[in-house]
Amino acid sequence: ENCLDALVPGGILILIEKIKGCTPSIDSQFTKKYYEFKKNNGYSEDEIQRKRKALVGILTPYTYDENVDLLKGSGFESVESFFRWYNFTGLLAIKKELN
């Protein structure tokens, strides 16, 4: 069973996802700002780099548009962003109502 099948018609999926920027330069800026945020909140450079290396090949983010396309292609009727912060987004996806 997938998440769409588990929802009743009109049900909502809330998804918070790390995303790629739409261009490499934007993606680089998002990543830079996120690392600065981590440093400002007490993470050491070593901790930040260890986490980054641990996720290489494990977490492969998609762009915002690719995430929307995946959700709609999976059968969700409408998808809307309710949150965006650097390279993270919150998506709300609604399962089609029965007619």
PDB file of N, CA and C in Angstrom:
ATOM      1  N   GLU A   1       0.852  -1.180   0.000  1.00  0.00           N
ATOM      2  CA  GLU A   1       0.000   0.000   0.000  1.00  0.00           C
ATOM      3  C   GLU A   1       0.892   1.236   0.000  1.00  0.00           C
ATOM      4  N   ASN A   2       0.531   2.243  -0.789  1.00  0.00           N
ATOM      5  CA  ASN A   2       1.286   3.492  -0.790  1.00  0.00           C
ATOM      6  C   ASN A   2       0.495   4.572  -0.063  1.00  0.00           C
ATOM      7  N   CYS A   3       1.112   5.739   0.101  1.00  0.00           N
ATOM      8  CA  CYS A   3       0.453   6.793   0.883  1.00  0.00           C
ATOM      9  C   CYS A   3      -0.830   7.282   0.217  1.00  0.00           C
ATOM     10  N   LEU A   4      -0.894   7.292  -1.096  1.00  0.00           N
ATOM     11  CA  LEU A   4      -2.129   7.718  -1.771  1.00  0.00           C
ATOM     12  C   LEU A   4      -3.261   6.741  -1.451  1.00  0.00           C
ATOM     13  N   ASP A   5      -2.992   5.442  -1.529  1.00  0.00           N
ATOM     14  CA  ASP A   5      -4.016   4.443  -1.240  1.00  0.00           C
ATOM     15  C   ASP A   5      -4.489   4.503   0.207  1.00  0.00           C
ATOM     16  N   ALA A   6      -3.616   4.939   1.109  1.00  0.00           N
ATOM     17  CA  ALA A   6      -3.966   4.993   2.530  1.00  0.00           C
ATOM     18  C   ALA A   6      -4.881   6.173   2.863  1.00  0.00           C
ATOM     19  N   LEU A   7      -4.991   7.133   1.942  1.00  0.00           N
ATOM     20  CA  LEU A   7      -5.812   8.319   2.186  1.00  0.00           C
ATOM     21  C   LEU A   7      -7.231   8.131   1.667  1.00  0.00           C
ATOM     22  N   VAL A   8      -8.172   8.734   2.358  1.00  0.00           N
ATOM     23  CA  VAL A   8      -9.553   8.775   1.876  1.00  0.00           C
ATOM     24  C   VAL A   8      -9.619   9.826   0.765  1.00  0.00           C
ATOM     25  N   PRO A   9     -10.628   9.774  -0.110  1.00  0.00           N
ATOM     26  CA  PRO A   9     -10.779  10.834  -1.115  1.00  0.00           C
ATOM     27  C   PRO A   9     -10.834  12.200  -0.437  1.00  0.00           C
ATOM     28  N   GLY A  10     -10.074  13.136  -0.959  1.00  0.00           N
ATOM     29  CA  GLY A  10      -9.980  14.458  -0.353  1.00  0.00           C
ATOM     30  C   GLY A  10      -8.953  14.527   0.768  1.00  0.00           C
ATOM     31  N   GLY A  11      -8.311  13.390   1.070  1.00  0.00           N
ATOM     32  CA  GLY A  11      -7.302  13.348   2.121  1.00  0.00           C
ATOM     33  C   GLY A  11      -6.060  14.135   1.741  1.00  0.00           C
ATOM     34  N   ILE A  12      -5.329  14.536   2.747  1.00  0.00           N
ATOM     35  CA  ILE A  12      -4.174  15.411   2.543  1.00  0.00           C
ATOM     36  C   ILE A  12      -2.888  14.732   2.996  1.00  0.00           C
ATOM     37  N   LEU A  13      -1.869  14.862   2.164  1.00  0.00           N
ATOM     38  CA  LEU A  13      -0.512  14.448   2.506  1.00  0.00           C
ATOM     39  C   LEU A  13       0.298  15.717   2.735  1.00  0.00           C
ATOM     40  N   ILE A  14       0.995  15.794   3.864  1.00  0.00           N
ATOM     41  CA  ILE A  14       1.901  16.899   4.138  1.00  0.00           C
ATOM     42  C   ILE A  14       3.309  16.340   4.061  1.00  0.00           C
ATOM     43  N   LEU A  15       4.115  16.943   3.214  1.00  0.00           N
ATOM     44  CA  LEU A  15       5.467  16.466   2.947  1.00  0.00           C
ATOM     45  C   LEU A  15       6.446  17.618   3.100  1.00  0.00           C
ATOM     46  N   ILE A  16       7.449  17.441   3.957  1.00  0.00           N
ATOM     47  CA  ILE A  16       8.540  18.406   4.081  1.00  0.00           C
ATOM     48  C   ILE A  16       9.742  17.754   3.427  1.00  0.00           C
ATOM     49  N   GLU A  17      10.336  18.437   2.474  1.00  0.00           N
ATOM     50  CA  GLU A  17      11.352  17.801   1.638  1.00  0.00           C
ATOM     51  C   GLU A  17      12.530  18.749   1.401  1.00  0.00           C
ATOM     52  N   LYS A  18      13.742  18.184   1.420  1.00  0.00           N
ATOM     53  CA  LYS A  18      14.918  18.946   0.993  1.00  0.00           C
ATOM     54  C   LYS A  18      14.900  18.929  -0.530  1.00  0.00           C
ATOM     55  N   ILE A  19      15.137  20.088  -1.142  1.00  0.00           N
ATOM     56  CA  ILE A  19      15.073  20.190  -2.596  1.00  0.00           C
ATOM     57  C   ILE A  19      16.353  20.792  -3.156  1.00  0.00           C
ATOM     58  N   LYS A  20      16.556  20.570  -4.443  1.00  0.00           N
ATOM     59  CA  LYS A  20      17.624  21.228  -5.193  1.00  0.00           C
ATOM     60  C   LYS A  20      17.095  22.554  -5.705  1.00  0.00           C
ATOM     61  N   GLY A  21      17.992  23.536  -5.807  1.00  0.00           N
ATOM     62  CA  GLY A  21      17.625  24.780  -6.461  1.00  0.00           C
ATOM     63  C   GLY A  21      17.412  24.520  -7.943  1.00  0.00           C
ATOM     64  N   CYS A  22      16.724  25.414  -8.608  1.00  0.00           N
ATOM     65  CA  CYS A  22      16.420  25.210 -10.037  1.00  0.00           C
ATOM     66  C   CYS A  22      17.638  25.391 -10.930  1.00  0.00           C
ATOM     67  N   THR A  23      18.694  25.995 -10.399  1.00  0.00           N
ATOM     68  CA  THR A  23      19.967  26.090 -11.123  1.00  0.00           C
ATOM     69  C   THR A  23      21.092  25.752 -10.149  1.00  0.00           C
ATOM     70  N   PRO A  24      22.253  25.304 -10.658  1.00  0.00           N
ATOM     71  CA  PRO A  24      23.370  25.000  -9.753  1.00  0.00           C
ATOM     72  C   PRO A  24      23.804  26.196  -8.898  1.00  0.00           C
ATOM     73  N   SER A  25      23.756  27.405  -9.456  1.00  0.00           N
ATOM     74  CA  SER A  25      24.182  28.569  -8.667  1.00  0.00           C
ATOM     75  C   SER A  25      23.203  28.870  -7.531  1.00  0.00           C
ATOM     76  N   ILE A  26      21.923  28.723  -7.779  1.00  0.00           N
ATOM     77  CA  ILE A  26      20.925  28.921  -6.719  1.00  0.00           C
ATOM     78  C   ILE A  26      21.071  27.819  -5.674  1.00  0.00           C
ATOM     79  N   ASP A  27      21.247  26.588  -6.117  1.00  0.00           N
ATOM     80  CA  ASP A  27      21.424  25.466  -5.193  1.00  0.00           C
ATOM     81  C   ASP A  27      22.642  25.704  -4.299  1.00  0.00           C
ATOM     82  N   SER A  28      23.722  26.183  -4.886  1.00  0.00           N
ATOM     83  CA  SER A  28      24.940  26.466  -4.135  1.00  0.00           C
ATOM     84  C   SER A  28      24.697  27.542  -3.073  1.00  0.00           C
ATOM     85  N   GLN A  29      23.939  28.572  -3.424  1.00  0.00           N
ATOM     86  CA  GLN A  29      23.626  29.629  -2.459  1.00  0.00           C
ATOM     87  C   GLN A  29      22.759  29.108  -1.314  1.00  0.00           C
ATOM     88  N   PHE A  30      21.758  28.290  -1.625  1.00  0.00           N
ATOM     89  CA  PHE A  30      20.922  27.689  -0.586  1.00  0.00           C
ATOM     90  C   PHE A  30      21.774  26.874   0.377  1.00  0.00           C
ATOM     91  N   THR A  31      22.658  26.048  -0.177  1.00  0.00           N
ATOM     92  CA  THR A  31      23.508  25.191   0.647  1.00  0.00           C
ATOM     93  C   THR A  31      24.430  26.032   1.512  1.00  0.00           C
ATOM     94  N   LYS A  32      25.022  27.058   0.944  1.00  0.00           N
ATOM     95  CA  LYS A  32      25.913  27.947   1.689  1.00  0.00           C
ATOM     96  C   LYS A  32      25.164  28.588   2.860  1.00  0.00           C
ATOM     97  N   LYS A  33      23.999  29.107   2.607  1.00  0.00           N
ATOM     98  CA  LYS A  33      23.213  29.762   3.661  1.00  0.00           C
ATOM     99  C   LYS A  33      22.781  28.760   4.737  1.00  0.00           C
ATOM    100  N   TYR A  34      22.456  27.546   4.327  1.00  0.00           N
ATOM    101  CA  TYR A  34      22.054  26.524   5.300  1.00  0.00           C
ATOM    102  C   TYR A  34      23.232  26.145   6.188  1.00  0.00           C
ATOM    103  N   TYR A  35      24.430  26.005   5.627  1.00  0.00           N
ATOM    104  CA  TYR A  35      25.620  25.704   6.420  1.00  0.00           C
ATOM    105  C   TYR A  35      25.923  26.858   7.384  1.00  0.00           C
ATOM    106  N   GLU A  36      25.738  28.088   6.929  1.00  0.00           N
ATOM    107  CA  GLU A  36      25.925  29.240   7.817  1.00  0.00           C
ATOM    108  C   GLU A  36      24.935  29.186   8.980  1.00  0.00           C
ATOM    109  N   PHE A  37      23.696  28.820   8.679  1.00  0.00           N
ATOM    110  CA  PHE A  37      22.678  28.673   9.720  1.00  0.00           C
ATOM    111  C   PHE A  37      23.111  27.629  10.742  1.00  0.00           C
ATOM    112  N   LYS A  38      23.613  26.484  10.263  1.00  0.00           N
ATOM    113  CA  LYS A  38      24.065  25.437  11.173  1.00  0.00           C
ATOM    114  C   LYS A  38      25.215  25.924  12.056  1.00  0.00           C
ATOM    115  N   LYS A  39      26.184  26.602  11.458  1.00  0.00           N
ATOM    116  CA  LYS A  39      27.311  27.146  12.234  1.00  0.00           C
ATOM    117  C   LYS A  39      26.821  28.113  13.303  1.00  0.00           C
ATOM    118  N   ASN A  40      25.893  28.986  12.935  1.00  0.00           N
ATOM    119  CA  ASN A  40      25.345  29.963  13.880  1.00  0.00           C
ATOM    120  C   ASN A  40      24.538  29.316  14.996  1.00  0.00           C
ATOM    121  N   ASN A  41      24.186  28.046  14.809  1.00  0.00           N
ATOM    122  CA  ASN A  41      23.418  27.332  15.822  1.00  0.00           C
ATOM    123  C   ASN A  41      24.250  26.253  16.526  1.00  0.00           C
ATOM    124  N   GLY A  42      25.570  26.433  16.496  1.00  0.00           N
ATOM    125  CA  GLY A  42      26.436  25.606  17.318  1.00  0.00           C
ATOM    126  C   GLY A  42      27.066  24.386  16.679  1.00  0.00           C
ATOM    127  N   TYR A  43      26.804  24.119  15.407  1.00  0.00           N
ATOM    128  CA  TYR A  43      27.433  22.973  14.746  1.00  0.00           C
ATOM    129  C   TYR A  43      28.847  23.354  14.315  1.00  0.00           C
ATOM    130  N   SER A  44      29.777  22.437  14.520  1.00  0.00           N
ATOM    131  CA  SER A  44      31.149  22.689  14.085  1.00  0.00           C
ATOM    132  C   SER A  44      31.262  22.385  12.591  1.00  0.00           C
ATOM    133  N   GLU A  45      32.320  22.919  11.983  1.00  0.00           N
ATOM    134  CA  GLU A  45      32.580  22.638  10.567  1.00  0.00           C
ATOM    135  C   GLU A  45      32.735  21.141  10.342  1.00  0.00           C
ATOM    136  N   ASP A  46      33.380  20.457  11.287  1.00  0.00           N
ATOM    137  CA  ASP A  46      33.568  19.010  11.184  1.00  0.00           C
ATOM    138  C   ASP A  46      32.230  18.263  11.213  1.00  0.00           C
ATOM    139  N   GLU A  47      31.335  18.670  12.101  1.00  0.00           N
ATOM    140  CA  GLU A  47      30.013  18.035  12.177  1.00  0.00           C
ATOM    141  C   GLU A  47      29.222  18.250  10.887  1.00  0.00           C
ATOM    142  N   ILE A  48      29.297  19.448  10.352  1.00  0.00           N
ATOM    143  CA  ILE A  48      28.573  19.772   9.118  1.00  0.00           C
ATOM    144  C   ILE A  48      29.096  18.919   7.964  1.00  0.00           C
ATOM    145  N   GLN A  49      30.415  18.815   7.847  1.00  0.00           N
ATOM    146  CA  GLN A  49      31.011  18.043   6.752  1.00  0.00           C
ATOM    147  C   GLN A  49      30.759  16.540   6.913  1.00  0.00           C
ATOM    148  N   ARG A  50      30.784  16.030   8.145  1.00  0.00           N
ATOM    149  CA  ARG A  50      30.473  14.606   8.375  1.00  0.00           C
ATOM    150  C   ARG A  50      29.058  14.283   7.943  1.00  0.00           C
ATOM    151  N   LYS A  51      28.123  15.150   8.295  1.00  0.00           N
ATOM    152  CA  LYS A  51      26.723  14.936   7.908  1.00  0.00           C
ATOM    153  C   LYS A  51      26.576  14.984   6.392  1.00  0.00           C
ATOM    154  N   ARG A  52      27.233  15.975   5.755  1.00  0.00           N
ATOM    155  CA  ARG A  52      27.167  16.100   4.303  1.00  0.00           C
ATOM    156  C   ARG A  52      27.696  14.837   3.632  1.00  0.00           C
ATOM    157  N   LYS A  53      28.839  14.345   4.089  1.00  0.00           N
ATOM    158  CA  LYS A  53      29.434  13.137   3.506  1.00  0.00           C
ATOM    159  C   LYS A  53      28.572  11.908   3.742  1.00  0.00           C
ATOM    160  N   ALA A  54      27.922  11.839   4.896  1.00  0.00           N
ATOM    161  CA  ALA A  54      27.066  10.687   5.208  1.00  0.00           C
ATOM    162  C   ALA A  54      25.858  10.608   4.284  1.00  0.00           C
ATOM    163  N   LEU A  55      25.419  11.757   3.778  1.00  0.00           N
ATOM    164  CA  LEU A  55      24.228  11.788   2.928  1.00  0.00           C
ATOM    165  C   LEU A  55      24.527  11.646   1.435  1.00  0.00           C
ATOM    166  N   VAL A  56      25.788  11.763   1.049  1.00  0.00           N
ATOM    167  CA  VAL A  56      26.156  11.629  -0.367  1.00  0.00           C
ATOM    168  C   VAL A  56      25.766  10.232  -0.849  1.00  0.00           C
ATOM    169  N   GLY A  57      24.990  10.189  -1.907  1.00  0.00           N
ATOM    170  CA  GLY A  57      24.538   8.912  -2.462  1.00  0.00           C
ATOM    171  C   GLY A  57      23.326   8.331  -1.752  1.00  0.00           C
ATOM    172  N   ILE A  58      22.962   8.883  -0.600  1.00  0.00           N
ATOM    173  CA  ILE A  58      21.797   8.407   0.160  1.00  0.00           C
ATOM    174  C   ILE A  58      20.607   9.325  -0.091  1.00  0.00           C
ATOM    175  N   LEU A  59      20.837  10.610   0.079  1.00  0.00           N
ATOM    176  CA  LEU A  59      19.790  11.603  -0.124  1.00  0.00           C
ATOM    177  C   LEU A  59      20.057  12.314  -1.446  1.00  0.00           C
ATOM    178  N   THR A  60      19.191  12.086  -2.409  1.00  0.00           N
ATOM    179  CA  THR A  60      19.312  12.750  -3.703  1.00  0.00           C
ATOM    180  C   THR A  60      18.082  13.630  -3.876  1.00  0.00           C
ATOM    181  N   PRO A  61      18.218  14.912  -3.543  1.00  0.00           N
ATOM    182  CA  PRO A  61      17.043  15.784  -3.627  1.00  0.00           C
ATOM    183  C   PRO A  61      16.623  16.066  -5.063  1.00  0.00           C
ATOM    184  N   TYR A  62      15.331  16.309  -5.217  1.00  0.00           N
ATOM    185  CA  TYR A  62      14.752  16.731  -6.482  1.00  0.00           C
ATOM    186  C   TYR A  62      14.466  18.223  -6.414  1.00  0.00           C
ATOM    187  N   THR A  63      14.214  18.850  -7.547  1.00  0.00           N
ATOM    188  CA  THR A  63      13.782  20.239  -7.546  1.00  0.00           C
ATOM    189  C   THR A  63      12.337  20.298  -7.060  1.00  0.00           C
ATOM    190  N   TYR A  64      11.879  21.514  -6.768  1.00  0.00           N
ATOM    191  CA  TYR A  64      10.488  21.712  -6.391  1.00  0.00           C
ATOM    192  C   TYR A  64       9.555  21.146  -7.462  1.00  0.00           C
ATOM    193  N   ASP A  65       9.811  21.518  -8.731  1.00  0.00           N
ATOM    194  CA  ASP A  65       8.950  21.068  -9.830  1.00  0.00           C
ATOM    195  C   ASP A  65       8.953  19.546  -9.970  1.00  0.00           C
ATOM    196  N   GLU A  66      10.110  18.921  -9.788  1.00  0.00           N
ATOM    197  CA  GLU A  66      10.167  17.456  -9.868  1.00  0.00           C
ATOM    198  C   GLU A  66       9.335  16.813  -8.759  1.00  0.00           C
ATOM    199  N   ASN A  67       9.359  17.381  -7.560  1.00  0.00           N
ATOM    200  CA  ASN A  67       8.540  16.859  -6.472  1.00  0.00           C
ATOM    201  C   ASN A  67       7.057  16.984  -6.790  1.00  0.00           C
ATOM    202  N   VAL A  68       6.659  18.139  -7.313  1.00  0.00           N
ATOM    203  CA  VAL A  68       5.250  18.345  -7.684  1.00  0.00           C
ATOM    204  C   VAL A  68       4.852  17.338  -8.761  1.00  0.00           C
ATOM    205  N   ASP A  69       5.697  17.166  -9.770  1.00  0.00           N
ATOM    206  CA  ASP A  69       5.402  16.211 -10.850  1.00  0.00           C
ATOM    207  C   ASP A  69       5.275  14.788 -10.316  1.00  0.00           C
ATOM    208  N   LEU A  70       6.154  14.406  -9.379  1.00  0.00           N
ATOM    209  CA  LEU A  70       6.075  13.056  -8.789  1.00  0.00           C
ATOM    210  C   LEU A  70       4.770  12.854  -8.036  1.00  0.00           C
ATOM    211  N   LEU A  71       4.367  13.851  -7.268  1.00  0.00           N
ATOM    212  CA  LEU A  71       3.121  13.731  -6.502  1.00  0.00           C
ATOM    213  C   LEU A  71       1.915  13.672  -7.430  1.00  0.00           C
ATOM    214  N   LYS A  72       1.871  14.559  -8.412  1.00  0.00           N
ATOM    215  CA  LYS A  72       0.745  14.540  -9.358  1.00  0.00           C
ATOM    216  C   LYS A  72       0.748  13.258 -10.187  1.00  0.00           C
ATOM    217  N   GLY A  73       1.922  12.795 -10.574  1.00  0.00           N
ATOM    218  CA  GLY A  73       2.035  11.552 -11.328  1.00  0.00           C
ATOM    219  C   GLY A  73       1.634  10.334 -10.516  1.00  0.00           C
ATOM    220  N   SER A  74       1.697  10.456  -9.193  1.00  0.00           N
ATOM    221  CA  SER A  74       1.285   9.370  -8.305  1.00  0.00           C
ATOM    222  C   SER A  74      -0.214   9.369  -8.068  1.00  0.00           C
ATOM    223  N   GLY A  75      -0.906  10.407  -8.542  1.00  0.00           N
ATOM    224  CA  GLY A  75      -2.357  10.426  -8.421  1.00  0.00           C
ATOM    225  C   GLY A  75      -2.926  11.521  -7.540  1.00  0.00           C
ATOM    226  N   PHE A  76      -2.078  12.390  -6.988  1.00  0.00           N
ATOM    227  CA  PHE A  76      -2.621  13.503  -6.214  1.00  0.00           C
ATOM    228  C   PHE A  76      -3.163  14.543  -7.182  1.00  0.00           C
ATOM    229  N   GLU A  77      -4.334  15.078  -6.839  1.00  0.00           N
ATOM    230  CA  GLU A  77      -5.015  16.009  -7.737  1.00  0.00           C
ATOM    231  C   GLU A  77      -4.374  17.390  -7.737  1.00  0.00           C
ATOM    232  N   SER A  78      -4.048  17.887  -6.573  1.00  0.00           N
ATOM    233  CA  SER A  78      -3.448  19.213  -6.493  1.00  0.00           C
ATOM    234  C   SER A  78      -2.327  19.211  -5.458  1.00  0.00           C
ATOM    235  N   VAL A  79      -1.327  20.016  -5.733  1.00  0.00           N
ATOM    236  CA  VAL A  79      -0.152  20.114  -4.874  1.00  0.00           C
ATOM    237  C   VAL A  79       0.183  21.590  -4.726  1.00  0.00           C
ATOM    238  N   GLU A  80       0.415  22.017  -3.495  1.00  0.00           N
ATOM    239  CA  GLU A  80       0.743  23.420  -3.240  1.00  0.00           C
ATOM    240  C   GLU A  80       1.809  23.500  -2.156  1.00  0.00           C
ATOM    241  N   SER A  81       2.706  24.448  -2.317  1.00  0.00           N
ATOM    242  CA  SER A  81       3.723  24.702  -1.305  1.00  0.00           C
ATOM    243  C   SER A  81       3.119  25.561  -0.199  1.00  0.00           C
ATOM    244  N   PHE A  82       3.375  25.199   1.060  1.00  0.00           N
ATOM    245  CA  PHE A  82       2.922  26.029   2.171  1.00  0.00           C
ATOM    246  C   PHE A  82       4.103  26.578   2.966  1.00  0.00           C
ATOM    247  N   PHE A  83       5.314  26.161   2.586  1.00  0.00           N
ATOM    248  CA  PHE A  83       6.499  26.566   3.328  1.00  0.00           C
ATOM    249  C   PHE A  83       7.710  26.478   2.417  1.00  0.00           C
ATOM    250  N   ARG A  84       8.606  27.463   2.537  1.00  0.00           N
ATOM    251  CA  ARG A  84       9.863  27.406   1.788  1.00  0.00           C
ATOM    252  C   ARG A  84      10.924  28.108   2.604  1.00  0.00           C
ATOM    253  N   TRP A  85      12.042  27.437   2.827  1.00  0.00           N
ATOM    254  CA  TRP A  85      13.164  28.007   3.543  1.00  0.00           C
ATOM    255  C   TRP A  85      14.428  27.434   2.943  1.00  0.00           C
ATOM    256  N   TYR A  86      15.178  28.288   2.252  1.00  0.00           N
ATOM    257  CA  TYR A  86      16.378  27.871   1.537  1.00  0.00           C
ATOM    258  C   TYR A  86      16.080  26.632   0.700  1.00  0.00           C
ATOM    259  N   ASN A  87      16.753  25.511   1.011  1.00  0.00           N
ATOM    260  CA  ASN A  87      16.574  24.316   0.183  1.00  0.00           C
ATOM    261  C   ASN A  87      15.637  23.284   0.841  1.00  0.00           C
ATOM    262  N   PHE A  88      14.622  23.794   1.524  1.00  0.00           N
ATOM    263  CA  PHE A  88      13.582  22.940   2.089  1.00  0.00           C
ATOM    264  C   PHE A  88      12.229  23.505   1.691  1.00  0.00           C
ATOM    265  N   THR A  89      11.283  22.609   1.457  1.00  0.00           N
ATOM    266  CA  THR A  89       9.932  23.053   1.132  1.00  0.00           C
ATOM    267  C   THR A  89       8.916  22.150   1.820  1.00  0.00           C
ATOM    268  N   GLY A  90       7.773  22.728   2.117  1.00  0.00           N
ATOM    269  CA  GLY A  90       6.644  21.975   2.642  1.00  0.00           C
ATOM    270  C   GLY A  90       5.582  21.918   1.568  1.00  0.00           C
ATOM    271  N   LEU A  91       5.122  20.718   1.266  1.00  0.00           N
ATOM    272  CA  LEU A  91       4.116  20.533   0.220  1.00  0.00           C
ATOM    273  C   LEU A  91       2.854  19.920   0.810  1.00  0.00           C
ATOM    274  N   LEU A  92       1.731  20.392   0.349  1.00  0.00           N
ATOM    275  CA  LEU A  92       0.445  19.839   0.701  1.00  0.00           C
ATOM    276  C   LEU A  92      -0.147  19.236  -0.571  1.00  0.00           C
ATOM    277  N   ALA A  93      -0.426  17.950  -0.541  1.00  0.00           N
ATOM    278  CA  ALA A  93      -0.968  17.245  -1.722  1.00  0.00           C
ATOM    279  C   ALA A  93      -2.335  16.674  -1.360  1.00  0.00           C
ATOM    280  N   ILE A  94      -3.311  16.864  -2.224  1.00  0.00           N
ATOM    281  CA  ILE A  94      -4.691  16.431  -1.955  1.00  0.00           C
ATOM    282  C   ILE A  94      -5.093  15.314  -2.909  1.00  0.00           C
ATOM    283  N   LYS A  95      -5.616  14.243  -2.313  1.00  0.00           N
ATOM    284  CA  LYS A  95      -6.137  13.137  -3.113  1.00  0.00           C
ATOM    285  C   LYS A  95      -7.469  13.546  -3.718  1.00  0.00           C
ATOM    286  N   LYS A  96      -7.666  13.170  -4.955  1.00  0.00           N
ATOM    287  CA  LYS A  96      -8.896  13.526  -5.686  1.00  0.00           C
ATOM    288  C   LYS A  96     -10.133  13.027  -4.941  1.00  0.00           C
ATOM    289  N   GLU A  97     -11.151  13.895  -4.920  1.00  0.00           N
ATOM    290  CA  GLU A  97     -12.448  13.545  -4.335  1.00  0.00           C
ATOM    291  C   GLU A  97     -13.193  12.611  -5.284  1.00  0.00           C
ATOM    292  N   LEU A  98     -14.037  11.761  -4.735  1.00  0.00           N
ATOM    293  CA  LEU A  98     -14.909  10.942  -5.578  1.00  0.00           C
ATOM    294  C   LEU A  98     -16.056  11.810  -6.073  1.00  0.00           C
ATOM    295  N   ASN A  99     -16.434  11.615  -7.324  1.00  0.00           N
ATOM    296  CA  ASN A  99     -17.531  12.411  -7.892  1.00  0.00           C
ATOM    297  C   ASN A  99     -18.851  11.744  -7.720  1.00  0.00           C
TER     298      ASN A  99
END
